[in-house]
Amino acid sequence: MGSENQQYVVEDEIAAFFSKTSIPRASCDALARELVDGDQVVPVAVQGACSYTVYAGPNLGHIVQFRLKTLGLKVETAALARQVFNTLAPDVSFKQQLGEDCTIPGREPLLVYVMAQNSPERKACRKNLMQDVARFFALAWKAPQEVGRTDCDCMAEIFQKELQMLLIALPDQLHPIIRATWKRSHAICLMSKLDLRKGRIRYEDYDDLARLFWETLSGEVGGLRDNTTMSIKAAMVLGLLRSRGFTSRLANEPEARPIRNDDSGRYNMMILDGLLLNPATRFEGLEEWLNGMDTEHE
């Protein structure tokens, strides 16, 4: 499976979503126009597996999302995000259910949500947001929970089993990263965007944001040793591999399996390529981390 010339076809993703519900797309588009008083409806460039999302309203200033009922958005969680992050988080409102409750596959009702788009001016707040994210992780770091040896061994076994599956399924160029993550899996226990034509693209202030994140996290927890930082980066890579190296882990989907050379798999491979392989966009410090793993295990 290569990452060259991969195309994410949004219409295919939309069609796949509507195969899970009895509600036609035209009904969703009509309701979106009605809810936000606008004539134009434009699907967002990247659709989720459990939702259909469109821009709508005057100047396409609102987002309307239709979600499968079994995977509805927790409005209380969105409200909490609004409370914590104020205008950095969208104000989400639940509008209604489309369709009757039904247990027959392919006839699931939809839940409808509306939110306002964040304005371009708020992008200037990325530095504050990055510091807040670092402080958020620091709070959990300073309040560790006891995890028994049995649980740790169980998680390590799951991680290593899944990494072995990825070694078989994913391209050779990812194998050194998978093996390095494997070596550290027992110890493991928002700064870019994806362009569907050009792949992963870093924001112009990526380096500053990355440096700010690590400086803030280190300062909040009283310093991070190199070995600890390597473990954190290993956890980042492991999380990415388990998320994008496998098919959906949603509760209403079949058991996750390694991605294949299909539209969904090629899209995930584009993300893995951008964050793990492409020197211009991959995780900062990844090469140093890999070299450190080689030195550590010589």
mmCIF file of N, CA and C in Angstrom, residues 8 27 30 93 111 124 130 143 164 170 172 200 266-267:
data_model
loop_
_atom_site.group_PDB
_atom_site.id
_atom_site.type_symbol
_atom_site.label_atom_id
_atom_site.label_comp_id
_atom_site.label_asym_id
_atom_site.label_seq_id
_atom_site.Cartn_x
_atom_site.Cartn_y
_atom_site.Cartn_z
ATOM 1 N N TYR A 8 -8.792 11.108 -1.362
ATOM 2 C CA TYR A 8 -9.935 10.930 -0.476
ATOM 3 C C TYR A 8 -11.145 11.461 -1.226
ATOM 4 N N SER A 27 -33.003 15.315 2.218
ATOM 5 C CA SER A 27 -33.770 15.758 3.389
ATOM 6 C C SER A 27 -32.867 16.469 4.391
ATOM 7 N N ALA A 30 -32.061 19.945 2.995
ATOM 8 C CA ALA A 30 -33.216 20.838 3.116
ATOM 9 C C ALA A 30 -33.386 21.317 4.549
ATOM 10 N N SER A 93 -25.698 23.244 19.640
ATOM 11 C CA SER A 93 -27.084 23.070 20.076
ATOM 12 C C SER A 93 -27.709 21.875 19.360
ATOM 13 N N LEU A 111 -29.479 12.337 14.542
ATOM 14 C CA LEU A 111 -29.597 13.456 15.468
ATOM 15 C C LEU A 111 -28.950 14.670 14.820
ATOM 16 N N ALA A 124 -5.547 33.333 15.851
ATOM 17 C CA ALA A 124 -4.444 33.999 16.547
ATOM 18 C C ALA A 124 -4.310 33.498 17.973
ATOM 19 N N MET A 130 -2.470 26.131 22.805
ATOM 20 C CA MET A 130 -1.429 25.127 22.954
ATOM 21 C C MET A 130 -0.928 25.079 24.389
ATOM 22 N N ALA A 143 -1.499 13.928 38.823
ATOM 23 C CA ALA A 143 -2.463 13.144 39.609
ATOM 24 C C ALA A 143 -2.530 11.729 39.037
ATOM 25 N N GLN A 164 2.318 -6.139 15.848
ATOM 26 C CA GLN A 164 2.710 -7.259 14.997
ATOM 27 C C GLN A 164 1.804 -7.346 13.774
ATOM 28 N N LEU A 170 1.272 -3.108 6.961
ATOM 29 C CA LEU A 170 1.659 -1.777 6.486
ATOM 30 C C LEU A 170 2.948 -1.819 5.670
ATOM 31 N N ASP A 172 6.748 -1.302 4.084
ATOM 32 C CA ASP A 172 8.048 -1.515 4.721
ATOM 33 C C ASP A 172 8.617 -0.248 5.333
ATOM 34 N N ARG A 200 -0.212 16.347 4.293
ATOM 35 C CA ARG A 200 -0.083 17.100 5.540
ATOM 36 C C ARG A 200 0.667 18.404 5.309
ATOM 37 N N ARG A 266 -6.306 4.137 2.144
ATOM 38 C CA ARG A 266 -5.371 5.080 1.522
ATOM 39 C C ARG A 266 -5.421 6.437 2.208
ATOM 40 N N TYR A 267 -6.605 6.841 2.653
ATOM 41 C CA TYR A 267 -6.723 8.112 3.372
ATOM 42 C C TYR A 267 -5.962 8.044 4.696
#
